[in-house]
Each structure stands twice: as C-alpha cells, then as structure tokens.
XYZ file of C-alpha atoms in Angstrom:
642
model
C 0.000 0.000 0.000
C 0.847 3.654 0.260
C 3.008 4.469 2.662
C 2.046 7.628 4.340
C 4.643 9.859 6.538
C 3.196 12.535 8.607
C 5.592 15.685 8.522
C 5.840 19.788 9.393
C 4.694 18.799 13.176
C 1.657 16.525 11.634
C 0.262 19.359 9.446
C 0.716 17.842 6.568
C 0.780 13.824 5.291
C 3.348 12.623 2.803
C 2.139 9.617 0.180
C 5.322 8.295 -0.726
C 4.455 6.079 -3.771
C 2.103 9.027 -5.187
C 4.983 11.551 -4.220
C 2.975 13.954 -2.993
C 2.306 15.817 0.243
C -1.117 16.980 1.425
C -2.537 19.293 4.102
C -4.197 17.489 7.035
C -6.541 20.304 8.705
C -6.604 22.876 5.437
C -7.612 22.568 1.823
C -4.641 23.540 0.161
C -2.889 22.290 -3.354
C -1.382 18.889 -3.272
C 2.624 19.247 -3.533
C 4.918 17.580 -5.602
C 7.536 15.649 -3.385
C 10.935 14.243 -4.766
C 13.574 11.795 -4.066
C 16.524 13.823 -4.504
C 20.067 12.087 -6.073
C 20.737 15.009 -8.705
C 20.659 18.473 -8.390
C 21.632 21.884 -10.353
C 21.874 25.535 -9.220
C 19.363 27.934 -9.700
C 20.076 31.432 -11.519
C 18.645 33.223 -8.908
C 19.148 32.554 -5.909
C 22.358 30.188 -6.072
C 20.251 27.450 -4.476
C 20.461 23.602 -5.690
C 17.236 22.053 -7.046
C 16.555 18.501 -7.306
C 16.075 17.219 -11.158
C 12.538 14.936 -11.660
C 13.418 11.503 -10.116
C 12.969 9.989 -14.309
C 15.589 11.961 -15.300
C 17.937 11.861 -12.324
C 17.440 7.620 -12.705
C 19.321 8.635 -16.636
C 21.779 10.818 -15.144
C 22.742 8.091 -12.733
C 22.933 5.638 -15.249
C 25.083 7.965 -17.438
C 27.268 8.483 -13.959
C 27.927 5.035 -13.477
C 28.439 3.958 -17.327
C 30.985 6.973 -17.453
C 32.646 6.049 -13.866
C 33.126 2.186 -14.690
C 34.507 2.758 -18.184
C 36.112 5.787 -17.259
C 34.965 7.447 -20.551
C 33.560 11.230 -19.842
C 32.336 13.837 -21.985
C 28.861 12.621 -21.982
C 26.178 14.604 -23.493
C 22.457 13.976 -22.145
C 19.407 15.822 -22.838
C 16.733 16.421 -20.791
C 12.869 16.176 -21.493
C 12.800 19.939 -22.262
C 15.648 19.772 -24.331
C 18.458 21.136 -22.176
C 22.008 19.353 -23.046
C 23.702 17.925 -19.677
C 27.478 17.336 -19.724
C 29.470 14.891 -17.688
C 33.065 16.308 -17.863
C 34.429 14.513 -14.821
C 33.653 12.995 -12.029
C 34.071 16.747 -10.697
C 32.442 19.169 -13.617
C 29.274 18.472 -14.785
C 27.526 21.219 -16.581
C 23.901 21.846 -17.610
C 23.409 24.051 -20.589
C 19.859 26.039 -20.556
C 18.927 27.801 -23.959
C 17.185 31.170 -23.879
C 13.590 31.397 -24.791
C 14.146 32.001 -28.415
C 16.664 31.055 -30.875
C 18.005 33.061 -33.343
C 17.738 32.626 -37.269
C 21.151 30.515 -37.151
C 20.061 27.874 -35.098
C 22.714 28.614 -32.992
C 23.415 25.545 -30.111
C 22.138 25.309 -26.779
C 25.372 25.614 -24.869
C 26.138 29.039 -26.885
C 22.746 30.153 -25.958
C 22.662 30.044 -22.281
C 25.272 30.274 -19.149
C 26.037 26.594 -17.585
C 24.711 25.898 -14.402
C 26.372 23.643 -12.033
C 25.100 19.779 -11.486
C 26.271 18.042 -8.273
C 25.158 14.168 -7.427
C 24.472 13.738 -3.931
C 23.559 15.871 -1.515
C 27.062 16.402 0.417
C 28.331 20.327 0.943
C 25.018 21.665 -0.050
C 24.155 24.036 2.670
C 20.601 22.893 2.251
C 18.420 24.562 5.356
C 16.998 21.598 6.388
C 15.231 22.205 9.204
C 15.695 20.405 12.692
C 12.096 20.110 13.075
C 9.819 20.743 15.814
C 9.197 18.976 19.353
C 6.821 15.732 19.090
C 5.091 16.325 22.550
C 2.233 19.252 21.714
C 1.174 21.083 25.303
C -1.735 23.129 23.988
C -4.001 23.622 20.734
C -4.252 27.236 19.825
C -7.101 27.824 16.776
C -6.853 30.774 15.179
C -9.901 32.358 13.330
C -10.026 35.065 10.949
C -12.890 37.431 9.445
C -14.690 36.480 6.308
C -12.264 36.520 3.777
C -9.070 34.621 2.062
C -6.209 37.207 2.692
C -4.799 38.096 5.685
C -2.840 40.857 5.643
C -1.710 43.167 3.293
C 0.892 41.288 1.414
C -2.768 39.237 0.332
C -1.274 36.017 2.314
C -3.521 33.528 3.394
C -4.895 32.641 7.424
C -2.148 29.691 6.670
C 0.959 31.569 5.912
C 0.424 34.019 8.805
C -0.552 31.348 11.113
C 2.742 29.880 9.826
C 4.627 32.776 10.950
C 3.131 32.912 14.363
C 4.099 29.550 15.087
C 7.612 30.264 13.666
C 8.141 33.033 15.958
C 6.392 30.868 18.778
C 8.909 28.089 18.364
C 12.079 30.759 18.700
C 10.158 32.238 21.910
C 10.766 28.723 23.828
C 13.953 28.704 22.788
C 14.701 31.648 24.130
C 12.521 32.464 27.215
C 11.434 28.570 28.633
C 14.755 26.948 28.002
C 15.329 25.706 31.344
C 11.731 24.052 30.822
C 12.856 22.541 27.476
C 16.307 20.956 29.214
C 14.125 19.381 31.527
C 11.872 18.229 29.091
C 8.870 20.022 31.007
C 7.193 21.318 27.737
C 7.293 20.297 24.153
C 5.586 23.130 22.089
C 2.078 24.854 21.529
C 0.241 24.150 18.165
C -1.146 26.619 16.414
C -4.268 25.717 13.998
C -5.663 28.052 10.970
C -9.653 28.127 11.280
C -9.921 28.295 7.163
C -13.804 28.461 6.665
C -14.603 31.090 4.331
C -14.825 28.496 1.433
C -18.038 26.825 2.982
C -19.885 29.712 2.483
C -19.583 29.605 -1.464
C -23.612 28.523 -1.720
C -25.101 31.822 -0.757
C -24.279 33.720 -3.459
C -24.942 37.237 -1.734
C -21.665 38.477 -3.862
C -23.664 38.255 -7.609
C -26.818 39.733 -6.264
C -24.568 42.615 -4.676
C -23.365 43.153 -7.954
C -26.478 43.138 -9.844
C -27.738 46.337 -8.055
C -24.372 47.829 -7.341
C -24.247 51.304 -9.331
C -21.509 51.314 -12.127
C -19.949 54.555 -11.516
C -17.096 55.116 -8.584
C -16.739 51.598 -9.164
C -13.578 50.678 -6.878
C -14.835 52.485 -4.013
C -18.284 50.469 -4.567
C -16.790 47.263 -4.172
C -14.482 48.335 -1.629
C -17.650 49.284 0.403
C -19.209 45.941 -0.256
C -16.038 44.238 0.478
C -15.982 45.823 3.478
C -18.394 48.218 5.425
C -21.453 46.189 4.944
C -20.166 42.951 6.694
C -21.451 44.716 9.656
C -24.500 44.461 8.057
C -24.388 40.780 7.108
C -23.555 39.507 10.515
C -25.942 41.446 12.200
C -28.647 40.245 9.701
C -30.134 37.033 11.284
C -30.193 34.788 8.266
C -26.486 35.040 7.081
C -25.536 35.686 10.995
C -26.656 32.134 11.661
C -25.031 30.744 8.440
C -21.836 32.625 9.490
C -21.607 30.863 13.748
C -23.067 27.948 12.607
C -19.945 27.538 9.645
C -18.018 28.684 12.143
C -18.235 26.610 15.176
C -18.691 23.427 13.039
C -15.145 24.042 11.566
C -13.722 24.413 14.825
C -15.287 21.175 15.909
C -14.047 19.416 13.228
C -10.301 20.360 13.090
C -10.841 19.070 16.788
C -12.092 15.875 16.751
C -9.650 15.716 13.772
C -6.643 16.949 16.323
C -7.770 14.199 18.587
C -8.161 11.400 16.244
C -4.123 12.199 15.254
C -2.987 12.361 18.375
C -4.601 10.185 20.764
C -2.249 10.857 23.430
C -3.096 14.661 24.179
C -4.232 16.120 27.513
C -3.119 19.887 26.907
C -6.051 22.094 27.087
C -7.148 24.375 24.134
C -7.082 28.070 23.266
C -8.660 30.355 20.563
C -7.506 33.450 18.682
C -9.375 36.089 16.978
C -7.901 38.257 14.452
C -10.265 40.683 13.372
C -9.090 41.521 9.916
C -10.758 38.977 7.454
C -9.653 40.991 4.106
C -7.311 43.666 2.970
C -9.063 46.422 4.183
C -6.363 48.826 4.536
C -5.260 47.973 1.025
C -6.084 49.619 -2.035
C -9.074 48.221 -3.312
C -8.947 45.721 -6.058
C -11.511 46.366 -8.836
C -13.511 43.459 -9.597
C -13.461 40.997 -11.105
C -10.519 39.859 -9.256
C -11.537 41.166 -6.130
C -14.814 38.564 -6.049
C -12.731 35.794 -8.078
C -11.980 34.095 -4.484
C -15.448 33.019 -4.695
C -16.957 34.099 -1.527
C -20.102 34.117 -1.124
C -20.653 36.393 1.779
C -18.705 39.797 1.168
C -15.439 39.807 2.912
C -15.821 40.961 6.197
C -12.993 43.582 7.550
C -12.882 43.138 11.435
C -15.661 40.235 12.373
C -12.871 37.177 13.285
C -12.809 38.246 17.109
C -16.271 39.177 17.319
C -17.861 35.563 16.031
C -15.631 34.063 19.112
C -16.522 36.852 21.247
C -20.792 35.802 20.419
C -19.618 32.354 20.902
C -18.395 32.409 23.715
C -20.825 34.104 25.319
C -23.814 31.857 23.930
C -21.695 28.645 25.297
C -23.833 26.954 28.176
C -21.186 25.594 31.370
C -24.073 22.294 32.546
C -22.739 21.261 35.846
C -22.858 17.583 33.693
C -20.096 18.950 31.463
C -17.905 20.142 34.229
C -17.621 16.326 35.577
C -17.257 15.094 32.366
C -14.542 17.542 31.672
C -12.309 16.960 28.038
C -12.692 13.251 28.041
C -16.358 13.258 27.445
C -16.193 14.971 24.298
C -13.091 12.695 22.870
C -15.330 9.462 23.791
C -17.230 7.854 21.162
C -20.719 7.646 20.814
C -22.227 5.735 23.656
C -25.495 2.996 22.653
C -27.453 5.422 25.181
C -26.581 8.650 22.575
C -27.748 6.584 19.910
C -31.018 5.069 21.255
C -31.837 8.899 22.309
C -31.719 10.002 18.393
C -33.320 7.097 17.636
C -36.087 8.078 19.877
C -35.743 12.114 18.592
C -36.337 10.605 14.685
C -39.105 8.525 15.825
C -40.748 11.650 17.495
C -40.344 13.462 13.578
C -41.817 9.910 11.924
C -37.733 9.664 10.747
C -36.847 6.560 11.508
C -36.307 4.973 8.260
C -33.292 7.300 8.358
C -31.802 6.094 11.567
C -29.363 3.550 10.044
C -27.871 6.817 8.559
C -27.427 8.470 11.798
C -25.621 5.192 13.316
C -23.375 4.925 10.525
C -22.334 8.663 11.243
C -21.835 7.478 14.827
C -24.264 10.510 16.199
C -25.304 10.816 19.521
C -27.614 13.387 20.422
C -25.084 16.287 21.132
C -23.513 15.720 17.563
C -27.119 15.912 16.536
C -27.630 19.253 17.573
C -24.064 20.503 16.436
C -25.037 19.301 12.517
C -25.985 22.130 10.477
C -28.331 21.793 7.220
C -24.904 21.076 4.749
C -23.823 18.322 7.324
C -27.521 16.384 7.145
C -27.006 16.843 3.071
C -23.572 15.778 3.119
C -25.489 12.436 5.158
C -28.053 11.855 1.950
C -31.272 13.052 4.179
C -33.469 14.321 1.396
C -34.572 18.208 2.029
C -38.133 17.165 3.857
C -36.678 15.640 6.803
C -33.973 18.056 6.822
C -36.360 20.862 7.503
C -37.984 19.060 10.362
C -34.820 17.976 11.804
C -33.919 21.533 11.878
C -36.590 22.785 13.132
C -36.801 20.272 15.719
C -33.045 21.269 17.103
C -34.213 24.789 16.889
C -36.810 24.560 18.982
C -35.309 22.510 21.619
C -31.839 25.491 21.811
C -34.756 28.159 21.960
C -36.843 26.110 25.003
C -33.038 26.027 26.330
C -32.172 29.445 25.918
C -35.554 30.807 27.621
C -35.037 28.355 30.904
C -31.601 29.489 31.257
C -32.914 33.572 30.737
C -35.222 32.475 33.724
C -33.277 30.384 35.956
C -30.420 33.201 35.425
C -33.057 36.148 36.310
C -34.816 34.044 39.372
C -31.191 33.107 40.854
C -27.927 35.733 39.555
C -28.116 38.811 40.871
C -26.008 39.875 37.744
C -27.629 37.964 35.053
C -25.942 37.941 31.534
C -25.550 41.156 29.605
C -27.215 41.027 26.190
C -23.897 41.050 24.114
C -25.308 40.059 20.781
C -28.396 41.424 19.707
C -28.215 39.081 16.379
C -30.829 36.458 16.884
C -29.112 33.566 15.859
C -29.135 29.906 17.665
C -25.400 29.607 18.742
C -23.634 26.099 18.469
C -22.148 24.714 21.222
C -18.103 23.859 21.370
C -16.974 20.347 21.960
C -14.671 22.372 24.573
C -13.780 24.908 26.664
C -11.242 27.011 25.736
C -8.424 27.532 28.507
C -7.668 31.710 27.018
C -9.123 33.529 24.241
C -7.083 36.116 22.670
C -8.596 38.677 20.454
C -5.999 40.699 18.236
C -6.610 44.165 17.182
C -10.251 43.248 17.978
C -13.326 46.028 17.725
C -15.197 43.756 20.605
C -15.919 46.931 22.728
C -17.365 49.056 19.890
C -19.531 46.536 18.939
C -20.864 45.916 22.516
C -20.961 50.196 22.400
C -23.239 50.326 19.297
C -25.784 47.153 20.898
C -26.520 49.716 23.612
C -23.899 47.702 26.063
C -23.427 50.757 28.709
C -21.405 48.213 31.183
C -19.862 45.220 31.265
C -20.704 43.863 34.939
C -17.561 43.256 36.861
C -18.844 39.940 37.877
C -19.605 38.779 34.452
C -17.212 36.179 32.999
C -17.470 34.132 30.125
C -19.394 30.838 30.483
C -16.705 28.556 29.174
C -13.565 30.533 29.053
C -11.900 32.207 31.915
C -9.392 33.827 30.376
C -9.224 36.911 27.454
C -6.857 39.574 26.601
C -7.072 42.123 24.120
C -4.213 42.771 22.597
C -3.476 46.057 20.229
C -0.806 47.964 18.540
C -1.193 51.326 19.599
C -1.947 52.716 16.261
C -4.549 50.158 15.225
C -7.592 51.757 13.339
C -9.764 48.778 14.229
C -8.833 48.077 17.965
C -10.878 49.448 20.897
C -10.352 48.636 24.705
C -12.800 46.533 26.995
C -11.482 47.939 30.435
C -13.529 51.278 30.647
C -16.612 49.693 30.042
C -16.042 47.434 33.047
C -14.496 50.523 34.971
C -16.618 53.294 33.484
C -15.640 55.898 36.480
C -11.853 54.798 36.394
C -9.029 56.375 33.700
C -5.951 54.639 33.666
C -4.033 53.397 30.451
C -3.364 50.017 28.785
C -1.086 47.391 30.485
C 2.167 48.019 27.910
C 2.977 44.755 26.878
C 6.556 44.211 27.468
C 9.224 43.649 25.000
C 10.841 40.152 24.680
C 13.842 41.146 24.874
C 13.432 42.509 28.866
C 12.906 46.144 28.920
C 11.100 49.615 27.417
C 12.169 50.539 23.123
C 14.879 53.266 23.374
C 12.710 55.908 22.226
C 10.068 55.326 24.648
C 12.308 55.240 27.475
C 13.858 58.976 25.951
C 10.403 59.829 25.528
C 9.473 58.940 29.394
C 12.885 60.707 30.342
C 12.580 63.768 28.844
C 8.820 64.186 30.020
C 10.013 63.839 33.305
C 12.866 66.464 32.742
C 9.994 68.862 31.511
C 7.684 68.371 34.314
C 10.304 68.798 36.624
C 11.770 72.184 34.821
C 8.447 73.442 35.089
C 7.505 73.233 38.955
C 11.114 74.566 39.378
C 10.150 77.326 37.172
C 6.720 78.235 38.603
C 8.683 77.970 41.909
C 10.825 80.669 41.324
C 8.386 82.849 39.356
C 5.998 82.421 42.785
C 8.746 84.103 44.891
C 9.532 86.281 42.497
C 6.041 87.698 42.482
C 5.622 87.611 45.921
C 8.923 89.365 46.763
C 7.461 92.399 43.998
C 3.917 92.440 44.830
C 4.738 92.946 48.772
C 4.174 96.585 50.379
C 7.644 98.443 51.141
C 8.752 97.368 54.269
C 11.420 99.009 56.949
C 15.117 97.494 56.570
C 14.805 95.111 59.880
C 11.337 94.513 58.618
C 12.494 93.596 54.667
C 15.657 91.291 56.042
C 12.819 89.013 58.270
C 10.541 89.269 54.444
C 14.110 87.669 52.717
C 14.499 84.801 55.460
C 10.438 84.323 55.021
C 10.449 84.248 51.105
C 13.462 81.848 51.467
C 12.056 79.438 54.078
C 8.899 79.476 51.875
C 11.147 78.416 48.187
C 12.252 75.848 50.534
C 9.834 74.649 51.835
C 7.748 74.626 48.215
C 10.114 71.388 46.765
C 9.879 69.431 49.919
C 6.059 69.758 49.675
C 6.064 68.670 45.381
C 8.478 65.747 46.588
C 6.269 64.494 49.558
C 3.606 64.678 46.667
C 5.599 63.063 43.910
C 5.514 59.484 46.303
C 1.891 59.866 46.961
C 1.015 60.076 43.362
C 3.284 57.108 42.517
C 2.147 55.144 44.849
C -1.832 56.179 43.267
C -0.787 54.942 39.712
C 1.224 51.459 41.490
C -2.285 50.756 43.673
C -3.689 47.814 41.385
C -6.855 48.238 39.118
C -9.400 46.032 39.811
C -10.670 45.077 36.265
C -13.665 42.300 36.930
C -13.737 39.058 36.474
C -13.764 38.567 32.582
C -10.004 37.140 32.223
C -9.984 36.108 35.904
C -9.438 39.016 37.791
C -6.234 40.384 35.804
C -5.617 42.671 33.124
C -7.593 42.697 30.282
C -6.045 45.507 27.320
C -2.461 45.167 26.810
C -1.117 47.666 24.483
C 2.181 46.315 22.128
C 5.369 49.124 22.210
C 5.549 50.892 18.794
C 8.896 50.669 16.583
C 10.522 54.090 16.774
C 10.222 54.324 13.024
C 6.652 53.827 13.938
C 6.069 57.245 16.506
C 7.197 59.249 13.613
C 4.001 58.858 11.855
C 0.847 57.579 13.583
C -0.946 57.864 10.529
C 1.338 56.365 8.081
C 1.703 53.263 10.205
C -1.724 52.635 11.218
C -2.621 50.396 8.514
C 0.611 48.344 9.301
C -0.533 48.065 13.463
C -3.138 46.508 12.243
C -1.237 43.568 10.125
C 1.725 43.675 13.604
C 0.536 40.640 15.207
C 1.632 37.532 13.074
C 5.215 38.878 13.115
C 5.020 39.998 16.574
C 7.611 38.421 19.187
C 5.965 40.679 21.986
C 2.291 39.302 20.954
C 3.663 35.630 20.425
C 5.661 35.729 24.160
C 2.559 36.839 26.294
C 0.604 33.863 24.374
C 3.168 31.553 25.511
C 3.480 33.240 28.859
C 0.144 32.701 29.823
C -0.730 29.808 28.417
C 2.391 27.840 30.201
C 0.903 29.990 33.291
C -1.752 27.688 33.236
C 0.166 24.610 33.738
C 2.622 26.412 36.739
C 5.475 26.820 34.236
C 6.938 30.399 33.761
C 9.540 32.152 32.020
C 13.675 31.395 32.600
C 13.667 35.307 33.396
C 10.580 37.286 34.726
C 10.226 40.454 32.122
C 9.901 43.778 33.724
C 6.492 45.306 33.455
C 4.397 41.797 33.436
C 2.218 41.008 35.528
C-alpha cells in the first residue's frame, strides 16, 4: 500500500508512492515531493534544485556507465531539451537555452550560461530544518474574518498562522529553556480556522453586484467588500449561516486533532484576528476582487467578534464540568444513539436512523449538525427541515429556561452582548484563554446599547481573554472602561521580549520627566519672584525678616512637590481592579511601537493593524500565559508583566 509519513509537526501527510504531500486540517494544493540524487543551481538565488526523479534515474545511469569505463564527456538531454554534460567525475555542466533562438540555429550551450550539477547531496548548505518537538502542550485555533487574505501582502490565514508559530517556536527557545532541558514542555500548536470556502452557496456576492451602481466603481466594491459585513452579521439569516460555519469548523479540526494524536491532555485556546480581508489595502476592482469566490462579502474586522458571540452563547451544565475533556473525545455511547433514535421517531424519521448510526451521532452531535452536514449524510430536504426545526426549537426552550433560571437566581444575570438572533452552536470544549488581536469587541458591545460590562460577568466557558493592540490600530478598541466606566488609567504596555522599554520610549518617558520637573522649578521661582514684587515696602529690619520668610517658603515649596511626587506614585502602582472577565487580571495590553513607527501615527496605522503575526511581543505573552496555566513560567521574569 501507500506508505504515508506525517511531517511539518503533523500538518501535513506525505504519500510516498504518489509523491505527494497533502494538508491534514486545510484545503490547500497537493505538492509535488521528490527523491533527490541530482541536483543543479538555480540562476537566482544560487540554491540547488533537485532534477525529476525519471531523469535523475538517466543521469545516474550515465554516472555510473561513465565512472566504470572511465569514458567522460557525456552529453544527455533532458525532457525539455536542455544538453547535460558529464566532464568529470568533478564538472558536470547543464546548458539552458534562452527562450528564443536566433535565425542561425545557434546551439544550446552558446545560448545560455552553464549551471552547475552536483550528485548527492554532500556540501550543499541545504536549510533543512531540525524540526519541531513531538510532545504538543496546547491547541491554539486561530480564526479570521470572512475573507481569504490576511494581511496586506494578500497572504492567506495559513501563511500568517505559519509565521506565528515560527516566531512561537524561537520564543521557547529563548525564554522557557530551562523548561525545554528538563523536558517540562514540548511546544504549543497553532491551527488556521480556514472556513470562508463553505460559504460559497449563498451567493450574496452576484446579487450585490447586480444592483451595485456602475460609476465610482472601486470604491463600490471596496464598500461591499468591506463596510457592509457589519450588516451581514448582524442580519439574522447570514448571521446564523456565518456561527453555525463557524463553530462546526472548529469542531471538526478538533475531533480531527484528537483522532491524530490520541495521546493529548493539553487544554485548548482560541484566537481572533479581526481583519478577514485587505481592508487597509487599495481596493482591487472586480473581477478579481470577487474571483476568491466568496459568497458572503469579505468581512474587515468580524474574526474576534464571532468568538466573542460564541463564547458568550456557550452553556457551562454542571454535567459537562464532571465530564470535563474526556467526554467529548469518547465515542458515541449505545445510550446517545437510542436517544436520536427516539428524537427521529418523534419526527416519523426513523427509516433514516441507520444513517445516523453509521455517522456514529449521539444526540449532542445531533444538535451541532448544520443543514450542509444532514445533506452531506443523503437526508433528502423534507426531513432536513424538520430535523432543523426540531433542534431549533429545543436550543430556543433552552435558551428561555436558562434567561429564567439566570433572572430568578444571579443577581447579575448575563448582559445582552449580541443582539443578532441567531441559535449559537455549542463547542466540543472549553477554551483555557481567548485572545482577540486588534479586535473592535468593545465598539460593537458600544453600538448594541452595552453601557457596562458587569464586573462579575465572565465568560461561560472561558476564563481567560486579553485584548491585545498595537497602539496605532484603526480597528482596535479597549474593553477595560466599560467594566471601569468611572476609572481612567491606560493600557497594560505589553513588554518587549527582549526585557525592557524601546529606546525611544524610554527617551520619551525621560525627557517628560525632565519637563515636568523644569516646570515646577520654574513656577517655583516665578511664585517668589512675584511675591517678593507684589509685597508693600517694608522698613530694613522689617524687609531682612521678608528675605528669610520668602526663602524658608522656596524651601519649603520642593519638599512639599516631593512628599507629593511618592503619593502620586504610589496612586498609579495601587492595582486596578478590572472584573472578572479574564480572571481578575488585566484585560487591554497595548504592544510598544517601533521608533520608526512614533514618527508617523498615521502612516503606520494600517501596518498596526497587520503587527501581530510577526510579533515576538504578541507571540511571548501567548506563551506566557498559556504555560501559566500549567505552573510553568519564564527562565527570566520580564519587567512590566504582571
């Protein structure tokens, strides 16, 4: 059979007798792997690349015909015509002709420059890399807005996800190598939620287009690429296409996760980035803007708020709590089954219930199915509708007991976060952290009417959140004042990995200080100074005693600003007390701008945005307090965290 290697961490599966490499959790094109024994150098970038495995089989033969007989100055050519010559054992040479030939006819090797052939793979500095710890602590899922680029280079959720593990991996190098040594921890894995492409049905896009007005035409689809996706999730219909799509991606990359590798007990996290498309960038006339094939527009900024709705529609049953993570890895149990069993034979289904055991469902992966999972199954669109309509019905009788038994027993029942009336899946776990990136979760809550977040309120599943922004971020908005309305005080700065405050901000700090202080000192004097000319004209005895008094008083002035000076440090060092959404801590962490970055707030805000992928600062408080959660901590406290 085919021999399948899993490789890149388990991302990816390699079919070795098809020679090709496929992704596990992502649709992505199939790759071309080769067996490499012959390789020539590239005219661009000086790096060897392996020949096709047919051709490096003639070269070889060529190789050892030529070695045995010792006779060299063998010509080969190559199926797109290129001449190959074996010199010696030492020079090879591979002659590649230009596009076109002239009238002559001249021959290849006067038409292009040799490249170099080597056999074997010795002294090629070939970055092969080292590859990444087996043992995986935590799943991180990452989730992005409604849309196939994620930043403005138009890369994909994948590639930046790709960096953000990169940078994750040099992190614990760096800042938990004692913990590595002691083999302690292994690595966090960091999953791409890819599930714009099951939206393609709707086809919202074409009738957008049919009414769209022709004139201004960029700045038309620019506004339907972006500005009305607040439209469309707060729309019912495509709001419940959008959680449902969602969620059930989530739980299938999990149950996925946990089907390829049995042996984890780490806990998971999620992370919302709120950019879905290029909405900074200039806007790409269509066609090519809609060739993606979405069929919802792109959304600009929704990623963190889907997870933020989620997670506050998630229900915590006292059942679930004792069942904890094992009870959603186990299979279906007979009892699960006999209960949809008995739910078709309620809706007269049960011709249909051979289907549902085949699928393995039990009555929680009943309710999770959406309408393209029960076509996917074969159920024709009759009994569709009523199973539908059957697990609607039930979530809504669910909701409304929970409104009331909240109401009758919480003194601070749950804020109405989402005003969208939408039936929200359920998770197949509870996230350990949720981390929302340059996330617009507080204007959101502004514009539903939510005055204040109660300091009580947590989420039902998830105890932890930060939200993390680059100072100059158009889209980001803080969550703290709306839990501490009467309170000012600024973000927590996040601090930098590499142990202390960016030069410039630490000149910046200094030299406010210097002018504060130059001031008081200056008012100081001027006080005096007005005092000593404002007084009445006093007798000589009289005028000595007004000196001593006008000194005493300039002393006594500093002392009084420096007894202050503590007091007020001491105000700003008293902790804030920021509810109970992430725990108790700090919610808003703010990242440190670059110093090319102060220069401009404006010309960088686009780019504070896109920060976070690339981000060592973002990636280290990820790792910091997710290995929190399992009592490990960094090899060197930072200054600053908390």
């Amino acid at each position: 059979g085919d021999a399948v290697v899993a490789t890149s961490g388990g991302r990816y599966d390699v079919h070795l007798r098809r020679r090709q490499r496929a992704a596990v959790y992502w649709q992505e094109e199939v790759a071309e792997v080769r067996r490499c024994t012959w390789f020539y150098k590239g005219d661009k970038d000086n790096k060897y690349i392996p020949y096709a495995e047919p051709f490096s089989a003639q070269l070889e033969e060529a190789y050892m015909v030529a070695v045995t007989l010792d006779e060299w100055k063998k010509k080969l050519e190559s199926p797109s015509r290129e001449i190959i010559i074996l010199h010696n054992p030492k020079l090879m040479v591979h002659y590649h002709p230009v596009a076109t030939s002239d009238d002559w006819g001249s021959a290849p090797m006067e038409q292009g420059r040799p490249r170099t052939v080597k056999r074997g793979v010795e002294n090629i500095a070939a970055e092969i890399p080292s590859g990444e710890p087996l043992q995986i602590d935590h799943l991180v899922f990452v989730v992005h807005g409604i849309g196939p680029a994620c930043d403005i280079r138009f890369r994909s959720i994948v590639q930046c996800v790709n960096d953000f593990r990169s940078v994750s991996l040099s992190m614990l190098q760096a800042h938990f190598k004692k913990a590595q040594e002691q083999q302690h921890i292994g690595r966090v894995e960091f999953l791409p939620v890819n599930w714009h492409s099951s939206l393609h049905s709707t086809g919202v896009d074409v009738d957008l287009e049919r009414i769209t007005l022709p004139s201004i035409n960029r700045l038309r689809h620019f506004i339907n690429d972006t500005i009305l996706d607040v439209f469309f999730y707060n729309s019912s219909t495509y709001c419940q296409t959008i959680v449902d799509t969602v969620a059930s991606e989530m739980n299938r990359l999990y149950q996925l996760f946990l089907s390829r590798n049995p042996g984890f007990k780490g806990g998971v996290s999620i992370a919302g980035h709120s950019l879905g498309k290029d909405e900074g960038g200039i806007p790409i006339p269509s066609p090519e803007r809609r060739c993606f094939g979405l069929g919802l527009p792109r959304a600009g900024f929704l990623g963190s708020l889907i997870l933020f709705d989620l997670l506050t529609n998630q229900k915590a049953a006292p059942e679930d709590d004792e069942r904890g993570a094992e009870g959603s890895r186990a299979a279906s149990s007979p009892g699960g089954a006999e209960q949809v069993r008995e739910i078709l034979k309620t809706l007269e289904l049960s011709e249909y219930s051979e289907v549902f055991e085949k699928e393995k469902m039990d009555r929680q992966a009943l309710f999770l199915c959406t309408e393209q999972n029960l076509k996917e199954m074969g159920i024709p669109l009759g009994p569709r509708m009523k199973i539908l309509h059957y697990i609607s019905s039930k979530r809504e009788a669910q909701q409304r007991d929970a409104r009331v038994t909240g109401a009758e027993m919480s003194p601070n029942p749950t804020l109405p976060f989402s005003q969208v009336s939408a039936n929200y899946p359920q998770l197949l776990y509870k996230p350990t952290i949720f981390f929302a990136f340059g996330s617009p979760i507080g204007m959101f809550l502004t514009v539903r009417g939510v005055k204040r977040i109660d300091p009580s309120y947590s989420l039902p599943t998830c105890k932890g959140f930060f939200n993390i922004f680059h100072p100059f971020d158009p889209v980001a908005y803080r969550i703290e004042p709306m839990i501490v309305p009467d309170a000012e005080f600024e973000p927590m700065l996040l601090p930098h990995h590499k142990g202390r405050k960016r030069m410039h901000l630490e000149l910046k700090e200094g030299l406010t200080r210097m002018s504060v202080d130059l001031k008081n000192n200056l008012l100081g004097s001027l006080r005096v100074a007005w005092q000593s000319f404002t007084r009445a004209p006093l007798p000589a005895v009289e005028a000595a005693e007004a000196d001593a008094d006008a000194e005493t008083s300039a002393e006594k002035q500093p002392e009084t600003k420096a007894e202050e000076a503590p007091e007020a440090a001491k105000e700003e060092a008293a902790p804030i007390h920021v509810g109970m959404l992430n725990g108790g801590h700090r919610i808003d962490y703010v990242l440190q701008e670059k110093p090319i970055e102060s220069f401009n707030e404006y010309l960088f805000a686009l780019q504070g945005h896109l920060c976070y992928w690339e981000s060592e600062d973002t990636v280290l408080l990820v790792l910091k307090e997710i290995y929190q959660t399992q009592g490990i901590t960094l090899d060197q406290p930072l200054p600053g965290s908390q």
